[in-house]
CSV table of C-alpha atoms and ligand atoms in Angstrom, one decimal:
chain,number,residue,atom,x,y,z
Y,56,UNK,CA,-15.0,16.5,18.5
Y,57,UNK,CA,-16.3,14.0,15.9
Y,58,UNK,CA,-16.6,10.4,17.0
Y,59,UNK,CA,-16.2,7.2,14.7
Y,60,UNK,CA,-19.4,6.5,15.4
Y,61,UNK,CA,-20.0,9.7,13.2
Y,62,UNK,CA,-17.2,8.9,10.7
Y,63,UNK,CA,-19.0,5.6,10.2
Y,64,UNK,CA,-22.2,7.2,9.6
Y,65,UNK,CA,-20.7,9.7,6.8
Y,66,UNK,CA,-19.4,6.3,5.5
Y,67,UNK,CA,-22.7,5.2,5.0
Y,68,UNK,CA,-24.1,8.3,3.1
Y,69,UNK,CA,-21.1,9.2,1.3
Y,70,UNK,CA,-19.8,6.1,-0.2
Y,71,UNK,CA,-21.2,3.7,-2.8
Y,72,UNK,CA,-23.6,0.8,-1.9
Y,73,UNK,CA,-20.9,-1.2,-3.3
Y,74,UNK,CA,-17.9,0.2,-1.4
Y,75,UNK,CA,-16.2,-1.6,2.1
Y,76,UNK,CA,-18.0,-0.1,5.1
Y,77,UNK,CA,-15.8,0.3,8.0
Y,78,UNK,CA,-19.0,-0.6,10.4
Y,79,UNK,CA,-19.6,-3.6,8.7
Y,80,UNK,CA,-16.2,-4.8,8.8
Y,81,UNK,CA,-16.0,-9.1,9.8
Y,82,UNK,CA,-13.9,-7.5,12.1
Y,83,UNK,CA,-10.2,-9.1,13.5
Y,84,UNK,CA,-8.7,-12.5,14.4
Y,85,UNK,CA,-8.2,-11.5,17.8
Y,86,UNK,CA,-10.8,-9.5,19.1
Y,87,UNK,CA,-10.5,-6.2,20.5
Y,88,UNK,CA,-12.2,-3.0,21.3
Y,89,UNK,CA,-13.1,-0.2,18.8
Y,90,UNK,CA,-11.3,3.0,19.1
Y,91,UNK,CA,-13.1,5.9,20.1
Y,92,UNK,CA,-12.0,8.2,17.6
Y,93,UNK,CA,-10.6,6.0,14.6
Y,94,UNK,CA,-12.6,3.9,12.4
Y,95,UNK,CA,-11.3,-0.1,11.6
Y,96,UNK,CA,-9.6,0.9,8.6
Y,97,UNK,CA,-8.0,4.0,10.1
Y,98,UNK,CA,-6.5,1.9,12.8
Y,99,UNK,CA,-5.0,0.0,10.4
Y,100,UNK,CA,-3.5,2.3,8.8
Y,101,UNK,CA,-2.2,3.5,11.3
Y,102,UNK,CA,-0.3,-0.3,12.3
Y,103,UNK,CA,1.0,0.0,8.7
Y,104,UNK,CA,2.4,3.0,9.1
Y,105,UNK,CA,4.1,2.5,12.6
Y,106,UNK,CA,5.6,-1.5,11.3
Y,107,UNK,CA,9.0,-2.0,11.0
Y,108,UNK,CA,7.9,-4.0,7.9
Y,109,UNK,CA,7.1,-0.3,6.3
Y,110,UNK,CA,9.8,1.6,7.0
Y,111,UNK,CA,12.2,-1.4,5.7
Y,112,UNK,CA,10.5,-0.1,2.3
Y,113,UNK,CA,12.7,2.8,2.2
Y,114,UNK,CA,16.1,1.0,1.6
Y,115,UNK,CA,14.4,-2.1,-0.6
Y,116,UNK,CA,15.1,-1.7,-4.4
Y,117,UNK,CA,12.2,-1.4,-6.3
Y,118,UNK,CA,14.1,-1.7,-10.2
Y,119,UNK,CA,17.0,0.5,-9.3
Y,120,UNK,CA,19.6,-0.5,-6.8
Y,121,UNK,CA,19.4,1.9,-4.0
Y,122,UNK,CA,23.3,3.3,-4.1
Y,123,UNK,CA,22.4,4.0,-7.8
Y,124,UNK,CA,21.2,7.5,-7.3
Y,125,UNK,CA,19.2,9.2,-4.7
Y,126,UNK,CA,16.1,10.0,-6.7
Y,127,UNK,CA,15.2,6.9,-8.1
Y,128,UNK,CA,11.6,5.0,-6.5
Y,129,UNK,CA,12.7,2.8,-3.4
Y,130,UNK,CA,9.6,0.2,-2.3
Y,131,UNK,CA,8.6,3.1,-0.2
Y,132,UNK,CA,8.1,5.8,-2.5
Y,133,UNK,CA,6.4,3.3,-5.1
Y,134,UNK,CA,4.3,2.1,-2.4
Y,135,UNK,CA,3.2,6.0,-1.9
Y,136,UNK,CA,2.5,6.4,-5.7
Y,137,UNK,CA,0.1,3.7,-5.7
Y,138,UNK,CA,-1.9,4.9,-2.6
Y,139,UNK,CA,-2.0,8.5,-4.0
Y,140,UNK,CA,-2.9,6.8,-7.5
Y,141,UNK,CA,-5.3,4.5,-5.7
Y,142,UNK,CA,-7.4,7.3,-3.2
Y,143,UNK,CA,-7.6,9.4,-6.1
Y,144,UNK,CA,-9.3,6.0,-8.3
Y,145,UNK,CA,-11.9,5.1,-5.2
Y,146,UNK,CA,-12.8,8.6,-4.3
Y,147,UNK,CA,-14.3,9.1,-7.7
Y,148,UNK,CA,-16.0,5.5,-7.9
Y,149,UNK,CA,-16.7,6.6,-4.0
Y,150,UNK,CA,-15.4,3.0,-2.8
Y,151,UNK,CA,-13.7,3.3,0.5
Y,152,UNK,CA,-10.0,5.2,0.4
Y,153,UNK,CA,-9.8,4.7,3.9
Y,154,UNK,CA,-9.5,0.8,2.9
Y,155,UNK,CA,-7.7,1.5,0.1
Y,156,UNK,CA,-5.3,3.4,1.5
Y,157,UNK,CA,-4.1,0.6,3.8
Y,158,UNK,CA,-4.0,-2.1,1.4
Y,159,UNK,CA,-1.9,0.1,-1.0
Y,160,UNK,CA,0.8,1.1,1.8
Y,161,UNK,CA,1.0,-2.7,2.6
Y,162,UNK,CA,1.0,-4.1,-0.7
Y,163,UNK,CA,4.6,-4.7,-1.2
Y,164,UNK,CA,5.8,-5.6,2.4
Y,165,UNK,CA,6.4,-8.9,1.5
Y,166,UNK,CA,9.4,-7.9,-1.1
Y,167,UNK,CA,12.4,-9.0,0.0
Y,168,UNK,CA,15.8,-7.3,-0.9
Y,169,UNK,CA,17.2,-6.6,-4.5
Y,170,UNK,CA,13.2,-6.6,-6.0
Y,171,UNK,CA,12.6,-9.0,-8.2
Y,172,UNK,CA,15.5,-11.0,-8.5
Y,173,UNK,CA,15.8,-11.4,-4.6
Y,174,UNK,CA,12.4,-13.0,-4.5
Y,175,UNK,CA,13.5,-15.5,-7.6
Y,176,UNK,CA,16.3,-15.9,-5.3
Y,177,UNK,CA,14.2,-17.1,-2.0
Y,178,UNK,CA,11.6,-18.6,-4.8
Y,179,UNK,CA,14.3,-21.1,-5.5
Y,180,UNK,CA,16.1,-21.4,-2.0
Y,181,UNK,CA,12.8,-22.5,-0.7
Y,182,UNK,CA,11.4,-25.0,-3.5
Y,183,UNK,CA,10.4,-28.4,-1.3
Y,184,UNK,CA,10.2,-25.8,1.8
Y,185,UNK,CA,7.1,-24.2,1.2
Y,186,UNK,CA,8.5,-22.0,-1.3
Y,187,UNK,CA,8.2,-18.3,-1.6
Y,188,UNK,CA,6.0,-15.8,-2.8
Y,189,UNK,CA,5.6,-11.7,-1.9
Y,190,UNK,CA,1.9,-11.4,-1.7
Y,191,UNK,CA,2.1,-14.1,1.0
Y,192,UNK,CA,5.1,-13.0,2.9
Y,193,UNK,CA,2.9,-10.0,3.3
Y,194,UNK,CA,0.0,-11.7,4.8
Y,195,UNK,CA,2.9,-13.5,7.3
Y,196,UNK,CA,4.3,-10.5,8.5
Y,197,UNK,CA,1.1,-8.6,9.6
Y,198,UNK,CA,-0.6,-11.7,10.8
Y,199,UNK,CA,2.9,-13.2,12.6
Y,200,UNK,CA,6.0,-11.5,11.9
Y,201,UNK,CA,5.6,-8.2,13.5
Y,202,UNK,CA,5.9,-8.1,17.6
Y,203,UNK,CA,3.8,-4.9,18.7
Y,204,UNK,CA,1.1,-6.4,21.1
Y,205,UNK,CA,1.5,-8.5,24.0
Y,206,UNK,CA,-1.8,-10.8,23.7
Y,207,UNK,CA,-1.5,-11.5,19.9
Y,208,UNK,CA,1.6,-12.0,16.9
Y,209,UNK,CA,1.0,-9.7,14.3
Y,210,UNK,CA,-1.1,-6.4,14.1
Y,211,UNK,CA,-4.4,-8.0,14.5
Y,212,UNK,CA,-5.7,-6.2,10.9
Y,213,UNK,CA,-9.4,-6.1,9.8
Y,214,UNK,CA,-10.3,-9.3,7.6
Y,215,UNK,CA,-11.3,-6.5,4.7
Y,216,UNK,CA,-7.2,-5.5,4.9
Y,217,UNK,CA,-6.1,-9.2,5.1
Y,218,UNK,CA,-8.3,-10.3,2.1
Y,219,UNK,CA,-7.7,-7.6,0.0
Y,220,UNK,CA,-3.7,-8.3,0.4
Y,221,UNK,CA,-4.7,-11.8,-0.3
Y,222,UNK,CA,-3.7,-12.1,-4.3
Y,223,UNK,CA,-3.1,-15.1,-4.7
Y,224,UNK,CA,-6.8,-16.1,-2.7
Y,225,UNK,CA,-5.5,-18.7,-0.2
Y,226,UNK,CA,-7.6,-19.7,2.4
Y,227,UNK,CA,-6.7,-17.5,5.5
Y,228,UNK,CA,-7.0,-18.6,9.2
Y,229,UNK,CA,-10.6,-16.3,10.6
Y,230,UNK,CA,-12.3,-16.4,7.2
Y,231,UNK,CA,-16.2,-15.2,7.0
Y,232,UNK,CA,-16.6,-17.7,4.8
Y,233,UNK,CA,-14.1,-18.6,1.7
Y,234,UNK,CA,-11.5,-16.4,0.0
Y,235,UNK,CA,-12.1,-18.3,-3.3
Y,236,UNK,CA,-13.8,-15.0,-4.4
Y,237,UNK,CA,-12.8,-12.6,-6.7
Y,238,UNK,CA,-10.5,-9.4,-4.8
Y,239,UNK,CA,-12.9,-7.0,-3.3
Y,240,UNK,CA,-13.2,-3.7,-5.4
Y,241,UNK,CA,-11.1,-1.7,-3.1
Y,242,UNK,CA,-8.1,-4.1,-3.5
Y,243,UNK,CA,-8.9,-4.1,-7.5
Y,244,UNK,CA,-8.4,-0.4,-7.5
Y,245,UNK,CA,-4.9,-1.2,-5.4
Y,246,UNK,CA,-4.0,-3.5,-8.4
Y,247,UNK,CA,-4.5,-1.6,-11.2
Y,248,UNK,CA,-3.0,1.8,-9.2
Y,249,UNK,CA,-0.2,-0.4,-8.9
Y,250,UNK,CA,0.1,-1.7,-12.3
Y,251,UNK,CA,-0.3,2.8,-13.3
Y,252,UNK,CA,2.2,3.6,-10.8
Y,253,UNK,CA,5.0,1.6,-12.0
Y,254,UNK,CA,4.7,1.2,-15.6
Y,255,UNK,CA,4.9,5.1,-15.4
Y,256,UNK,CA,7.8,5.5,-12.7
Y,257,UNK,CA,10.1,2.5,-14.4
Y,258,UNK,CA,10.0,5.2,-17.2
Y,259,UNK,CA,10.7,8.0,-15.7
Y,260,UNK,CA,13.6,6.3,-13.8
Y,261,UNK,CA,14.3,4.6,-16.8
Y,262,UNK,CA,14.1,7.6,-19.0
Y,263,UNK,CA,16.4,9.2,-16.3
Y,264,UNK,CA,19.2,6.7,-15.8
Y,265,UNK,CA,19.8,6.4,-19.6
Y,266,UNK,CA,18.7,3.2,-20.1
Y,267,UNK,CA,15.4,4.6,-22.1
Y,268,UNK,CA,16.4,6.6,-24.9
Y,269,UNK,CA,13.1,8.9,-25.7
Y,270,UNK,CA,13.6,7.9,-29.5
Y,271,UNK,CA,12.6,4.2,-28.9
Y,272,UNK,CA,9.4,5.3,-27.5
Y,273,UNK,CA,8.2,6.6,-30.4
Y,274,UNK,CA,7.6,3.0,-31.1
Y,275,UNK,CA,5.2,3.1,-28.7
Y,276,UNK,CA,1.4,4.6,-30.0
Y,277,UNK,CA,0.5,6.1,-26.9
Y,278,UNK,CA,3.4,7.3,-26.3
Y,279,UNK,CA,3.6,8.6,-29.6
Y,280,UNK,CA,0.3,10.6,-29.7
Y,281,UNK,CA,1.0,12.3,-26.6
Y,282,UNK,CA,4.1,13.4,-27.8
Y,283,UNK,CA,2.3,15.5,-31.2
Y,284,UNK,CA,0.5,16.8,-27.8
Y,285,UNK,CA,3.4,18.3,-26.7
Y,286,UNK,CA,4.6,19.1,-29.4
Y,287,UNK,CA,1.7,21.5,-30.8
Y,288,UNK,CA,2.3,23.3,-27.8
Y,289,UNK,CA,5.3,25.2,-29.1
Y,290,UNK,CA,6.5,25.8,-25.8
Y,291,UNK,CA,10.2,24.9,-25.8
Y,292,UNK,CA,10.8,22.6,-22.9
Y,293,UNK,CA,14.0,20.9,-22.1
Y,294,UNK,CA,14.2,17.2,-21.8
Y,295,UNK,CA,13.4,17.1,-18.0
Y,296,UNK,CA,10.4,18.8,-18.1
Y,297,UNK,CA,9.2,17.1,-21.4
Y,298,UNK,CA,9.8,14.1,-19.5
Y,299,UNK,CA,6.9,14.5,-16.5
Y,300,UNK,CA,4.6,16.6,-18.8
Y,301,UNK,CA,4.6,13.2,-21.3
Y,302,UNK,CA,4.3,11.2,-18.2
Y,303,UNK,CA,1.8,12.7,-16.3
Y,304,UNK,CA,-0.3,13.2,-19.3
Y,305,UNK,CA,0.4,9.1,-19.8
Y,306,UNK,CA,-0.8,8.5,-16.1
Y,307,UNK,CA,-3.7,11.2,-16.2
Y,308,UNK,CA,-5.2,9.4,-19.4
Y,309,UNK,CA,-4.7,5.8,-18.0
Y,310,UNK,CA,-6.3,6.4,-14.9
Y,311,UNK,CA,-9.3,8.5,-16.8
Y,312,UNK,CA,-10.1,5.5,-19.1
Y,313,UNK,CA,-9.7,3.0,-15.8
Y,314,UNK,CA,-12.4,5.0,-14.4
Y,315,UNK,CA,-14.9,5.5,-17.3
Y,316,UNK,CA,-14.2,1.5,-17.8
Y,317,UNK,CA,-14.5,0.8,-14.4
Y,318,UNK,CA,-18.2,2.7,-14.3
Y,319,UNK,CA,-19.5,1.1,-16.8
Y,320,UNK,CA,-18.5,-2.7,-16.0
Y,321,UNK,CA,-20.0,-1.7,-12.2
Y,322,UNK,CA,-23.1,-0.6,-14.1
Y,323,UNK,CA,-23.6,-3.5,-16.5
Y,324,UNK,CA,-23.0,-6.0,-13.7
Y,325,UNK,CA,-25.5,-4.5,-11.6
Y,326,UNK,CA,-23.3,-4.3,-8.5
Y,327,UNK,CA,-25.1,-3.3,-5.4
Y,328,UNK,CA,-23.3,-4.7,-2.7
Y,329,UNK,CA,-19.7,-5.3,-2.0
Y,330,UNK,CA,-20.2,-9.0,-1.9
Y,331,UNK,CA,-21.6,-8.6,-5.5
Y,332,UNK,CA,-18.4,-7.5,-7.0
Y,333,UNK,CA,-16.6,-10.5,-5.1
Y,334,UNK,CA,-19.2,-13.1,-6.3
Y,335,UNK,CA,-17.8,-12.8,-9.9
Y,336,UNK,CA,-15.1,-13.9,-11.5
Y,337,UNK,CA,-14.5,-10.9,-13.8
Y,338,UNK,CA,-12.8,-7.4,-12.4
Y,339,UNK,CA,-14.6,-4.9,-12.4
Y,340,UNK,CA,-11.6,-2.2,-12.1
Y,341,UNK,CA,-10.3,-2.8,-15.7
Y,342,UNK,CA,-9.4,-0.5,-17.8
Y,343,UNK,CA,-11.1,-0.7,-21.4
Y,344,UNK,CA,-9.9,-3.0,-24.2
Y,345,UNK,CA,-8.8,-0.1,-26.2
Y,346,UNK,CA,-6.5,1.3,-23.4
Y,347,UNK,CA,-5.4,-2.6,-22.6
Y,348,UNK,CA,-4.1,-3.0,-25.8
Y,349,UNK,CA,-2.2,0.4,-25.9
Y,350,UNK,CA,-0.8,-0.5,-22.7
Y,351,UNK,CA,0.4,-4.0,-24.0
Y,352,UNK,CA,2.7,-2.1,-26.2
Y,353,UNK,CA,4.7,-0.2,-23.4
Y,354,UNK,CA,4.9,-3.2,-21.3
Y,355,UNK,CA,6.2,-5.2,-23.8
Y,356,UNK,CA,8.7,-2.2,-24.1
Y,357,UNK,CA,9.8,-1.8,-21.1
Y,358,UNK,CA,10.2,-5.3,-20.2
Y,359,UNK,CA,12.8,-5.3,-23.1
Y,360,UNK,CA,14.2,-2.2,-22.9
Y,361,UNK,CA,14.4,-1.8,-19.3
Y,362,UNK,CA,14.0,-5.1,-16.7
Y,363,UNK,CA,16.2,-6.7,-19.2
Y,364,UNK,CA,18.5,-3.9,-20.1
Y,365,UNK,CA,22.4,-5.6,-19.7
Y,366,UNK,CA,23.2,-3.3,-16.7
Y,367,UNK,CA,19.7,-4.3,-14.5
Y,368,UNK,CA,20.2,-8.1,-15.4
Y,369,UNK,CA,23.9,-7.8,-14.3
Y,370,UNK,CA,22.9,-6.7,-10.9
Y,371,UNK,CA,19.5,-9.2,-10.7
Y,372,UNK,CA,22.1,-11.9,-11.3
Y,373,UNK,CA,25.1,-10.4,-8.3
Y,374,UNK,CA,22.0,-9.9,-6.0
Y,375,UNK,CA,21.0,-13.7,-6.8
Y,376,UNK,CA,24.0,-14.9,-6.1
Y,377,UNK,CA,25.2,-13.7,-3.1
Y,378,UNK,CA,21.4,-13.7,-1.9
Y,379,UNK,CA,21.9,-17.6,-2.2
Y,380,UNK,CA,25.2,-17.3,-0.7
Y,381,UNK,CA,23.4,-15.9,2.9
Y,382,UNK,CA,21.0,-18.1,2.8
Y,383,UNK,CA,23.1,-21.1,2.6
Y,384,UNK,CA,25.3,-19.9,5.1
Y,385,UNK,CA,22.5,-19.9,7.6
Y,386,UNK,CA,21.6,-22.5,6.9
Y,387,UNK,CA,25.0,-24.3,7.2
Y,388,UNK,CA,25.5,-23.3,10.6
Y,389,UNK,CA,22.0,-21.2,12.0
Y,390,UNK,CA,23.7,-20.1,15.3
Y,391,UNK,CA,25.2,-17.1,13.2
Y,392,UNK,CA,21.2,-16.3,13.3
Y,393,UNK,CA,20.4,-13.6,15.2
Y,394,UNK,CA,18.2,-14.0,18.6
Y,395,UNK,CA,14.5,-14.2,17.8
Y,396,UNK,CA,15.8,-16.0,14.7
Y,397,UNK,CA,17.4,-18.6,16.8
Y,398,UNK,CA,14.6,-18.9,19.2
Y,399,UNK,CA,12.0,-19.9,16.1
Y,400,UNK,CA,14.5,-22.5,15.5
Y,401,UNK,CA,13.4,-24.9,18.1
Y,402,UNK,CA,9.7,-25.1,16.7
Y,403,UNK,CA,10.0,-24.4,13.0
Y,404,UNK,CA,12.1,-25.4,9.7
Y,405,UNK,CA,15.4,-23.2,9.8
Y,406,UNK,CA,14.4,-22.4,6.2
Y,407,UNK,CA,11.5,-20.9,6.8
Y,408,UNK,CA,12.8,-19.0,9.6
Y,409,UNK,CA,16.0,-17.9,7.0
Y,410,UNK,CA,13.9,-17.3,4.5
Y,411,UNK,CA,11.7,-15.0,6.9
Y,412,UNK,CA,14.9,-13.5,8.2
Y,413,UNK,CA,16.3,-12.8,4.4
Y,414,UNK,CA,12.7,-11.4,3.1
Y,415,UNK,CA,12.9,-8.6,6.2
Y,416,UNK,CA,16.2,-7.4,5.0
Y,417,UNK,CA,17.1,-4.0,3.2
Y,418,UNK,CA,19.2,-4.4,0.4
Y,419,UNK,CA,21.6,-2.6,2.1
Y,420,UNK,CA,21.5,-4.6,5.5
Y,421,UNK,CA,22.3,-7.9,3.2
Y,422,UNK,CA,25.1,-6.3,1.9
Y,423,UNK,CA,26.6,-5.9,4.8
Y,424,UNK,CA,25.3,-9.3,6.2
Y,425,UNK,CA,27.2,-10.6,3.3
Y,426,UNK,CA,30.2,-8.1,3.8
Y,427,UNK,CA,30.2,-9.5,7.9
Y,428,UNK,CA,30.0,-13.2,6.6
Y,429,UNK,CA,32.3,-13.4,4.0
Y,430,UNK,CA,35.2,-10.5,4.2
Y,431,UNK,CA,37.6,-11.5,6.9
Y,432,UNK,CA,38.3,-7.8,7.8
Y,433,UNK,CA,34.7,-7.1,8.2
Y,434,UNK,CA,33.3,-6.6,11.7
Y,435,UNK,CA,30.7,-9.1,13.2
A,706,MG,MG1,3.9,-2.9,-6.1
């Protein structure tokens, strides 16, 4: 039976001098003992994966509404792209997956309902209030929003797992000493897996839905060059399966230059230690300037192809709306809450406990929050 004392130890000699050790972890806000069988960051992937927070993810829209079709990405499946991209990224630059793993499968906890138009929605609701912002509503819901443990809010995570969901580098209560620091490399490599992953499965399920037409893309260089790839193949594919070999030669050839890039920036910086990479301002997980500016061009693309395609706008702007209309509901009368809702009230600003209450939905529970509220011949 292998210990985590052992597990550490393999830590030690397989990984990098520059990767997250889970031994030397700062350890948690709340102290507790080590498990006998589970290194730091195992445990916390573990609390990820067992949150109410994650499994939310299945029902949250990531750029398709969910009733849309069933096999479009939801925040779940896009959160399991970027952890398979991500593992894949710091097992060849040996930086800790373990670590990695957990920051990916939390990164997007924070997202409300409706994607990116719901958190414009809250954004606004909560100007003067504190405002509103993902990457911290992630940090507030595994430091106080989810009730596991009887001696402590949250799930207690490892400062490593805290800090490297900490994008926007606010000072955090338990802090070894500052966040102002650059992202550690293991939550770089989250970052840019994310940035892979959904650039490449917007335009899949973009490509799928019929908003993409493939003849735009030839606009697109890289998109173009792989597509004489295919082509010299002879093989005579139908659009389906043109589709994923285009794309999965597109993902395989962004993440080869992020990791020839990213090898030679760790090289030329000299980075020994984890602290190292941290220490400077610069990322070292980046892909090269050659691959940056190919990628420019699809992102310019599908911002105005896709995210502002009529039919995605249309339902950003309903999910706005009737987002807005919950909240101000609540807030008109906050006994409709519901109880641990209503109990926050006494001690804390009823917005922040809507806005709390509003970011945890599904986008199909606030449908039917708003169906309840507003249709007389709803139930309650
Ligand atoms: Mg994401």
């Amino acid at each position: 039976m292998q210990t985590r004392r052992q597990m550490e130890r393999q830590e030690e000699q397989m990984l990098a001098s520059y990767a997250a050790k889970s031994s030397r972890s700062h350890g948690r806000f709340y102290q507790e003992p080590e498990h006998p069988y589970r290194t730091a960051f195992q445990r916390d992937h573990d609390r990820i994966i067992h949150s109410r927070a994650f499994r939310r993810l299945e029902y949250k829209t990531q750029v398709f509404v969910i009733h849309e079709g069933d096999y479009y990405r939801t925040r779940l499946t896009h959160s399991l792209e970027v952890s398979q991209i991500a593992r894949t990224l710091a097992r060849v630059l040996k930086l800790n997956a373990d670590l990695v793993e957990v920051i990916a499968l939390a990164h997007d906890l924070g997202h409300g309902p409706f994607g990116h138009s719901g958190e414009d929605a809250l954004r606004d609701l909560m100007e003067g209030y504190g405002g509103f912002d993902h990457n911290l509503q992630a940090l507030r819901i595994v430091d106080l929003l989810e009730e596991r443990y009887p001696s402590f809010p949250g799930l207690n995570l490892t400062w490593e797992v805290r800090d490297g969901l900490n994008k926007r580098r606010v000072e955090l209560p338990g802090s070894p000493g500052g966040s102002d620091g650059n992202l550690s490399l293991e939550a770089q490599v989250v970052d840019m897996a994310d940035e892979i992953a959904y650039t490449h499965h917007d335009l899949d399920d973009g490509i799928t839905s019929g908003l993409i037409e493939e003849e735009a893309l030839q606009g697109i260089p890289l998109w173009r060059e792989i597509a004489k790839e295919v082509a010299r193949s002879r093989l005579r594919l139908d659009r389906e399966l043109r589709k994923y070999w285009m794309i999965r030669t597109l993902i395989d050839r962004t993440v080869t230059d992020l990791l020839h890039a990213a090898t030679e920036r760790l090289k030329k910086h000299r980075i020994r230690l984890p602290s190292d990479a941290q220490a400077i301002s610069e990322r070292m997980i980046q892909f090269s300037s050659t691959m940056l500016r190919q990628r420019a061009s699809l992102k310019v693309f599908l911002n105005d192809v896709l995210y502002r395609h009529h039919k995605v706008v249309r339902m950003a702007d309903k999910a706005r709306r009737f987002l807005t209309a919950l909240f101000e509901a609540y807030l008109r009368q906050p006994e409709q809450l519901p109880d641990t809702a209503r109990t926050r009230l006494k001690s804390e600003d009823p917005h922040r406990v809507i806005c709390d209450y509003i970011a945890g939905m599904t986008d199909r529970y606030a449908m039917e929050e708003y169906r309840k509220l507003f249709y007389p011949e709803a139930g309650i």
